[in-house]
């Protein structure tokens, strides 16, 4: 079973704890605020009140024993950087840290973070995307260039096969699946005929998807 050290259980950290509980992951939650730790207790294996910027405190936890260390501190930039640095110096296998600003992101990476989570930036991108088009329902960003999008089948495409539309060559997109309600067809070949009311999961460059489904 995977083990996670979750440092910072404010609203963001608590949501992580709740999701990890659903996934049956063992989680130790740490926060200097006792009330936050109490709120997280129903969802974690153990909860500890303490200062994560203290090397002595972190030594008592045994950070090397966790598969992942998540620094979810969002309201104290200095504390998140110090915590990230301490975790790496103590031998943490992998540190995922939350950033609140671009400069915060750069400082976390310079101080040992293996991966950055930028919830405010990601939510801003998603909100802008939803405001800019009514054809994109959801997306999963793979990196700065590529993403998987859940998009509405354009009216002009209905009644035509994926091969007829030549989607891969003309739009540089790969159709991974087609959905109708809760039903999903994964094995979609070039002979699959698109119908009204369906949505597609397409993989491609983000700019190409936005241009195609704007």
Short mmCIF file of C-alpha atoms in Angstrom, two decimals:
data_model
loop_
_atom_site.label_atom_id
_atom_site.label_comp_id
_atom_site.label_asym_id
_atom_site.label_seq_id
_atom_site.Cartn_x
_atom_site.Cartn_y
_atom_site.Cartn_z
CA UNK A 1 0.00 0.00 0.00
CA UNK A 2 1.30 3.46 -0.89
CA UNK A 3 2.08 5.90 1.88
CA UNK A 4 1.86 9.69 1.74
CA UNK A 5 3.06 12.39 4.11
CA UNK A 6 0.66 15.31 3.68
CA UNK A 7 1.91 18.59 5.15
CA UNK A 8 -0.71 21.34 5.36
CA UNK A 9 -4.37 20.38 5.71
CA UNK A 10 -6.19 23.59 4.92
CA UNK A 11 -8.98 23.42 2.33
CA UNK A 12 -6.66 22.19 -0.44
CA UNK A 13 -4.83 19.69 1.73
CA UNK A 14 -8.06 18.38 3.22
CA UNK A 15 -9.45 17.68 -0.26
CA UNK A 16 -6.30 15.71 -1.04
CA UNK A 17 -6.73 13.72 2.17
CA UNK A 18 -10.35 12.94 1.35
CA UNK A 19 -9.47 11.74 -2.14
CA UNK A 20 -6.56 9.62 -0.92
CA UNK A 21 -8.87 8.03 1.66
CA UNK A 22 -11.17 6.95 -1.18
CA UNK A 23 -8.13 5.41 -2.87
CA UNK A 24 -7.20 3.50 0.30
CA UNK A 25 -3.83 5.24 0.59
CA UNK A 26 -2.16 5.47 3.99
CA UNK A 27 -1.75 9.14 4.89
CA UNK A 28 -0.05 10.96 7.74
CA UNK A 29 -1.38 14.52 7.96
CA UNK A 30 0.74 17.26 9.51
CA UNK A 31 -0.22 20.84 10.32
CA UNK A 32 0.73 23.36 12.99
CA UNK A 33 -2.97 24.13 13.46
CA UNK A 34 -4.58 21.57 15.77
CA UNK A 35 -8.11 22.22 14.50
CA UNK A 36 -7.06 21.48 10.92
CA UNK A 37 -5.48 18.21 12.00
CA UNK A 38 -8.67 17.24 13.85
CA UNK A 39 -10.71 17.96 10.71
CA UNK A 40 -8.44 15.66 8.70
CA UNK A 41 -8.44 12.75 11.18
CA UNK A 42 -11.50 10.96 9.68
CA UNK A 43 -9.68 10.69 6.34
CA UNK A 44 -6.09 9.87 7.32
CA UNK A 45 -4.21 7.07 9.03
CA UNK A 46 -2.68 9.46 11.55
CA UNK A 47 -2.58 13.18 12.26
CA UNK A 48 0.26 15.11 13.90
CA UNK A 49 0.41 18.71 15.10
CA UNK A 50 3.81 20.23 14.51
CA UNK A 51 6.01 22.74 12.72
CA UNK A 52 7.11 21.30 9.38
CA UNK A 53 9.92 23.87 9.05
CA UNK A 54 11.65 22.27 12.05
CA UNK A 55 14.29 19.72 11.10
CA UNK A 56 14.03 18.06 14.51
CA UNK A 57 10.28 17.65 14.16
CA UNK A 58 10.54 16.16 10.66
CA UNK A 59 13.19 13.73 11.86
CA UNK A 60 10.68 12.26 14.32
CA UNK A 61 8.30 11.50 11.43
CA UNK A 62 10.73 9.50 9.32
CA UNK A 63 10.18 11.15 5.94
CA UNK A 64 12.24 8.48 4.15
CA UNK A 65 9.51 5.94 4.85
CA UNK A 66 6.88 7.65 2.67
CA UNK A 67 6.42 7.05 -1.04
CA UNK A 68 5.33 10.67 -1.55
CA UNK A 69 5.58 13.85 0.48
CA UNK A 70 3.01 16.51 -0.40
CA UNK A 71 3.61 20.08 0.75
CA UNK A 72 0.12 21.58 0.52
CA UNK A 73 0.90 24.77 2.44
CA UNK A 74 -0.68 27.69 0.62
CA UNK A 75 -0.81 30.63 3.02
CA UNK A 76 2.87 30.78 4.05
CA UNK A 77 5.31 30.86 1.12
CA UNK A 78 8.42 30.81 3.31
CA UNK A 79 7.17 27.83 5.30
CA UNK A 80 6.41 25.85 2.15
CA UNK A 81 9.90 26.51 0.76
CA UNK A 82 11.62 25.69 4.06
CA UNK A 83 9.56 22.52 4.43
CA UNK A 84 10.35 21.38 0.90
CA UNK A 85 14.06 21.98 1.45
CA UNK A 86 14.06 20.13 4.79
CA UNK A 87 12.23 17.13 3.32
CA UNK A 88 14.78 16.70 0.52
CA UNK A 89 17.73 17.13 2.89
CA UNK A 90 16.25 14.43 5.13
CA UNK A 91 16.02 12.01 2.22
CA UNK A 92 12.39 12.24 1.06
CA UNK A 93 11.91 10.05 -2.02
CA UNK A 94 9.63 12.45 -3.86
CA UNK A 95 8.23 15.87 -2.94
CA UNK A 96 5.16 17.40 -4.58
CA UNK A 97 4.68 21.03 -3.54
CA UNK A 98 1.89 23.54 -3.97
CA UNK A 99 2.79 26.90 -5.51
CA UNK A 100 0.77 30.10 -5.26
CA UNK A 101 2.76 32.31 -7.66
CA UNK A 102 5.23 31.86 -10.51
CA UNK A 103 8.18 32.98 -8.39
CA UNK A 104 7.03 30.61 -5.64
CA UNK A 105 7.09 27.78 -8.17
CA UNK A 106 10.66 28.60 -9.23
CA UNK A 107 11.86 28.80 -5.63
CA UNK A 108 10.26 25.46 -4.76
CA UNK A 109 11.96 23.78 -7.72
CA UNK A 110 15.31 25.27 -6.75
CA UNK A 111 14.85 23.97 -3.21
CA UNK A 112 14.19 20.36 -4.09
CA UNK A 113 10.56 19.99 -5.19
CA UNK A 114 10.19 17.15 -7.71
CA UNK A 115 6.82 18.34 -8.96
CA UNK A 116 4.72 21.48 -8.60
CA UNK A 117 0.96 21.71 -8.19
CA UNK A 118 -0.44 25.13 -9.08
CA UNK A 119 -4.19 24.94 -8.24
CA UNK A 120 -4.94 28.64 -8.68
CA UNK A 121 -3.21 28.78 -12.06
CA UNK A 122 -4.80 25.54 -13.23
CA UNK A 123 -8.26 26.68 -12.14
CA UNK A 124 -7.76 30.02 -13.87
CA UNK A 125 -6.81 28.24 -17.10
CA UNK A 126 -9.85 25.99 -16.83
CA UNK A 127 -12.22 28.87 -16.11
CA UNK A 128 -10.88 30.87 -19.05
CA UNK A 129 -11.24 27.84 -21.27
CA UNK A 130 -14.87 27.28 -20.23
CA UNK A 131 -15.69 30.96 -20.71
CA UNK A 132 -14.06 31.02 -24.13
CA UNK A 133 -15.98 28.12 -25.68
CA UNK A 134 -19.14 26.09 -25.07
CA UNK A 135 -17.78 23.01 -26.87
CA UNK A 136 -15.12 21.92 -24.35
CA UNK A 137 -16.52 20.27 -21.21
CA UNK A 138 -13.39 19.09 -19.42
CA UNK A 139 -9.68 18.60 -19.93
CA UNK A 140 -6.64 16.92 -18.44
CA UNK A 141 -3.38 18.79 -18.94
CA UNK A 142 -0.49 16.41 -19.62
CA UNK A 143 2.16 19.12 -19.90
CA UNK A 144 2.42 22.71 -21.12
CA UNK A 145 1.79 21.57 -24.70
CA UNK A 146 -0.50 18.52 -24.72
CA UNK A 147 -3.83 17.70 -23.07
CA UNK A 148 -6.79 15.34 -23.28
CA UNK A 149 -10.07 17.20 -23.91
CA UNK A 150 -13.69 16.15 -23.52
CA UNK A 151 -15.37 17.96 -26.42
CA UNK A 152 -18.79 18.13 -28.04
CA UNK A 153 -19.06 16.52 -31.47
CA UNK A 154 -19.57 19.47 -33.86
CA UNK A 155 -22.87 19.45 -35.75
CA UNK A 156 -20.98 19.42 -39.05
CA UNK A 157 -19.26 16.18 -38.05
CA UNK A 158 -22.44 14.25 -37.18
CA UNK A 159 -23.27 11.43 -39.57
CA UNK A 160 -19.68 11.19 -40.79
CA UNK A 161 -17.00 8.68 -39.89
CA UNK A 162 -13.73 9.56 -38.23
CA UNK A 163 -11.99 8.40 -41.40
CA UNK A 164 -14.10 10.65 -43.62
CA UNK A 165 -13.32 13.64 -41.44
CA UNK A 166 -9.60 12.73 -41.51
CA UNK A 167 -9.31 14.21 -38.01
CA UNK A 168 -5.73 13.15 -37.35
CA UNK A 169 -4.30 14.66 -40.54
CA UNK A 170 -6.51 17.75 -40.87
CA UNK A 171 -6.66 18.78 -37.21
CA UNK A 172 -3.66 16.93 -35.72
CA UNK A 173 -5.89 15.33 -33.09
CA UNK A 174 -6.27 11.73 -31.92
CA UNK A 175 -9.76 10.50 -30.98
CA UNK A 176 -9.26 8.28 -27.93
CA UNK A 177 -12.89 7.52 -27.10
CA UNK A 178 -16.48 8.57 -27.79
CA UNK A 179 -19.06 9.05 -25.03
CA UNK A 180 -22.85 9.14 -24.96
CA UNK A 181 -24.07 9.87 -21.46
CA UNK A 182 -22.39 7.35 -19.14
CA UNK A 183 -21.55 4.93 -21.96
CA UNK A 184 -18.08 5.08 -23.47
CA UNK A 185 -16.76 3.46 -26.63
CA UNK A 186 -12.99 3.08 -26.42
CA UNK A 187 -12.30 1.01 -29.53
CA UNK A 188 -13.07 3.75 -32.06
CA UNK A 189 -11.64 3.14 -35.51
CA UNK A 190 -11.73 5.23 -38.66
CA UNK A 191 -15.09 3.66 -39.60
CA UNK A 192 -16.83 4.94 -36.43
CA UNK A 193 -19.70 7.27 -37.36
CA UNK A 194 -20.21 10.22 -35.02
CA UNK A 195 -23.76 11.00 -33.87
CA UNK A 196 -25.55 14.01 -32.33
CA UNK A 197 -25.36 14.12 -28.53
CA UNK A 198 -21.97 12.44 -28.37
CA UNK A 199 -18.74 13.83 -26.94
CA UNK A 200 -15.19 12.80 -27.76
CA UNK A 201 -12.02 12.43 -25.75
CA UNK A 202 -9.32 13.85 -27.99
CA UNK A 203 -5.57 14.05 -27.43
CA UNK A 204 -3.57 16.82 -29.03
CA UNK A 205 -1.74 20.08 -28.67
CA UNK A 206 -3.78 22.49 -26.60
CA UNK A 207 -3.66 25.20 -29.24
CA UNK A 208 -4.89 22.82 -31.95
CA UNK A 209 -7.83 21.69 -29.82
CA UNK A 210 -8.85 25.26 -29.00
CA UNK A 211 -8.71 26.28 -32.65
CA UNK A 212 -10.73 23.28 -33.76
CA UNK A 213 -13.47 23.50 -31.14
CA UNK A 214 -13.61 27.25 -30.44
#
